[in-house]
XYZ file of C-alpha atoms in Angstrom:
230
model
C 72.482 89.871 245.137
C 71.529 87.343 247.994
C 72.398 88.277 251.848
C 70.773 86.356 254.592
C 71.815 87.915 258.455
C 71.064 85.545 261.259
C 68.471 83.393 259.712
C 66.837 80.606 261.724
C 64.193 78.165 260.997
C 62.035 76.321 263.386
C 59.620 73.377 262.693
C 57.274 72.454 265.576
C 57.404 68.627 266.755
C 55.680 66.589 268.808
C 58.905 66.828 271.532
C 58.686 70.783 271.010
C 60.590 72.429 268.437
C 63.345 71.312 265.713
C 65.601 74.224 264.957
C 66.888 73.223 261.322
C 68.740 76.550 260.616
C 70.674 78.224 263.347
C 71.843 81.927 262.995
C 72.945 81.456 259.546
C 74.658 84.557 257.613
C 76.384 85.063 254.528
C 76.331 86.676 251.099
C 76.203 84.906 247.518
C 77.251 87.594 244.951
C 75.610 87.725 241.361
C 77.557 85.277 238.829
C 78.831 82.820 241.957
C 78.407 79.037 241.538
C 78.110 77.645 244.895
C 77.910 74.159 246.151
C 76.106 73.766 249.544
C 76.749 70.788 251.213
C 76.149 68.428 254.524
C 74.816 65.407 255.875
C 70.934 64.500 255.702
C 69.298 66.755 258.388
C 71.858 69.443 258.109
C 69.882 72.317 256.868
C 70.905 72.600 253.473
C 67.766 71.882 252.026
C 66.049 74.029 254.321
C 68.267 76.702 253.481
C 67.776 76.412 249.870
C 64.133 76.668 250.249
C 64.504 79.786 252.068
C 66.675 81.082 249.451
C 64.274 80.013 246.604
C 61.479 81.725 248.409
C 59.660 78.588 249.199
C 59.296 79.059 252.945
C 60.009 81.855 255.131
C 62.688 82.208 257.975
C 61.316 82.032 261.666
C 63.951 84.718 262.495
C 66.455 86.651 260.519
C 66.571 88.818 257.313
C 66.819 87.821 253.694
C 67.232 90.378 250.999
C 67.516 89.542 247.325
C 68.644 92.157 244.720
C 68.257 94.396 248.138
C 64.605 93.827 248.665
C 63.516 92.272 252.255
C 61.893 88.931 250.711
C 60.284 88.268 254.496
C 58.059 91.512 254.008
C 56.502 90.452 250.934
C 53.205 88.486 250.563
C 52.611 85.356 249.124
C 51.378 86.739 245.792
C 54.501 88.739 245.717
C 56.761 85.899 246.380
C 55.235 83.737 243.798
C 55.745 86.674 241.361
C 59.499 87.073 242.370
C 60.085 83.235 242.032
C 58.428 83.396 238.584
C 60.568 86.346 237.306
C 63.818 86.017 239.120
C 64.235 82.240 240.036
C 64.574 79.057 238.304
C 64.684 75.615 240.083
C 66.044 72.233 239.186
C 65.108 68.980 241.353
C 66.371 65.754 241.358
C 63.156 64.174 240.606
C 62.582 66.321 237.646
C 59.090 67.318 238.354
C 57.748 66.936 234.716
C 54.263 66.707 234.136
C 53.976 63.194 232.439
C 50.983 64.163 230.091
C 52.573 67.122 228.775
C 55.082 66.795 226.195
C 58.476 68.247 226.572
C 57.687 71.658 225.039
C 54.670 72.177 226.898
C 56.362 71.484 230.140
C 58.838 74.023 229.459
C 55.975 76.544 228.292
C 54.448 75.979 231.928
C 56.529 78.876 234.108
C 55.888 81.233 230.943
C 51.917 80.765 230.908
C 52.026 81.350 234.859
C 54.201 84.762 233.744
C 51.237 85.710 231.421
C 52.782 85.076 228.254
C 50.653 84.511 225.258
C 50.454 80.815 223.737
C 52.379 81.529 220.489
C 55.050 83.298 222.198
C 55.598 81.089 224.862
C 55.717 78.127 222.934
C 58.117 79.688 220.685
C 60.331 80.660 223.623
C 60.037 77.304 225.095
C 61.393 75.808 221.808
C 64.394 78.023 221.474
C 64.991 77.123 225.043
C 64.807 73.436 224.283
C 67.237 74.004 221.444
C 69.591 75.571 223.614
C 69.731 72.504 225.784
C 70.220 70.375 222.818
C 66.568 68.907 222.747
C 64.867 70.786 219.874
C 63.936 67.483 218.309
C 62.519 65.811 221.414
C 60.057 68.588 221.928
C 56.952 66.797 221.239
C 58.020 63.501 223.224
C 56.402 63.265 226.667
C 58.691 62.393 229.602
C 58.269 58.818 229.337
C 59.960 58.789 225.971
C 62.896 60.554 227.012
C 65.731 58.881 229.048
C 66.812 60.528 232.511
C 69.345 62.598 231.461
C 66.920 63.851 228.536
C 64.454 64.585 231.353
C 66.787 66.506 233.363
C 67.695 68.681 230.389
C 63.950 69.557 229.885
C 63.849 70.303 233.798
C 66.808 72.636 233.200
C 65.069 74.277 230.160
C 61.859 74.852 232.051
C 63.905 76.802 234.584
C 65.332 78.676 231.909
C 62.626 79.491 230.174
C 61.731 82.737 232.083
C 65.281 84.071 231.774
C 65.913 84.173 235.276
C 69.178 85.684 237.090
C 69.594 82.712 239.470
C 68.935 78.740 239.514
C 68.278 76.638 242.270
C 69.369 72.892 241.785
C 68.631 70.501 244.477
C 70.882 67.223 244.106
C 69.796 67.555 240.149
C 72.327 64.213 239.169
C 70.880 62.295 241.883
C 68.859 60.257 239.713
C 71.562 60.097 236.787
C 74.319 58.025 235.866
C 77.983 59.257 236.229
C 78.327 60.108 232.424
C 75.079 61.813 232.439
C 75.886 63.721 235.692
C 78.893 65.032 234.273
C 77.292 66.181 230.972
C 74.589 68.135 233.163
C 77.232 69.646 235.278
C 78.890 70.534 232.041
C 76.065 72.453 231.342
C 75.536 73.993 234.553
C 79.118 75.398 234.378
C 78.571 76.611 231.053
C 75.519 78.797 231.944
C 77.333 79.818 234.920
C 80.604 80.595 232.912
C 79.337 82.090 229.478
C 75.737 83.735 230.634
C 76.700 84.578 234.174
C 73.918 83.234 235.663
C 74.114 82.536 239.555
C 73.804 78.880 240.339
C 73.235 77.307 243.922
C 73.520 73.825 243.883
C 72.541 71.471 247.087
C 74.599 68.007 246.722
C 75.845 65.612 248.755
C 78.114 64.314 246.387
C 81.931 65.751 246.447
C 82.792 65.217 242.696
C 79.512 67.128 241.961
C 80.254 70.010 244.508
C 83.650 69.847 242.828
C 82.171 71.986 239.412
C 81.302 74.887 241.899
C 83.668 77.549 242.853
C 82.548 77.949 246.425
C 81.822 75.391 249.104
C 79.416 75.939 251.953
C 78.988 72.963 254.268
C 76.132 72.714 256.783
C 76.146 70.563 260.008
C 73.240 70.797 262.968
C 71.857 74.097 261.082
C 75.101 76.117 261.008
C 77.490 76.651 258.455
C 80.862 74.986 259.224
C 82.608 75.690 256.096
C 82.704 78.296 253.350
C 85.584 78.163 251.243
C 86.544 79.095 247.780
C 87.532 75.958 245.852
C 89.044 75.587 242.044
C 86.205 74.318 239.844
C 86.754 71.071 237.873
C 87.096 71.364 234.029
C 83.662 71.250 232.601
């Protein structure tokens, strides 16, 4: 599914160039649940942004489903993201004036789906995450855990094959974090959705089946792990 070879990413700074990624090569197969770890500034979030087609590498190649992503135009990248990828972020990134239903329906609107069809699919996706009865609530009327489940529903709305989650439990208490990670595990185990999770928390990474650790822009660990029970 994912194959990167010699990926490097440079950012200009006042002192010259900062190399955020240094010669990263690895593959992620369909259906894997991978945790990416590392200290702040290690390159883990930069790597996820590249995998999620939110940024481009300075050097190296990235193939997704056999397609060379680096050769795609900005419009083609946007279409690929909307079709193949779902994102879940630490800050939820919900629009505060929209209801849960309308937040989940947004990517379907961008995909060109008609209003009635997208509202039906958004409602079905909220039902799937256990928030069908909260569809007409705005984010401020929901708890943090409920907001994150809305964000997960939004990521699932277009039925992507892969989900990237960047510190998805960072704003949640421990019990709600366990519930969210249990749901991620269920998605991976029962539906075969590929999950790539960025986290600095070892207990959250333990839900995955593979751990990749970054340090100074390089992969310093890539091991299979035994996932905790969901």
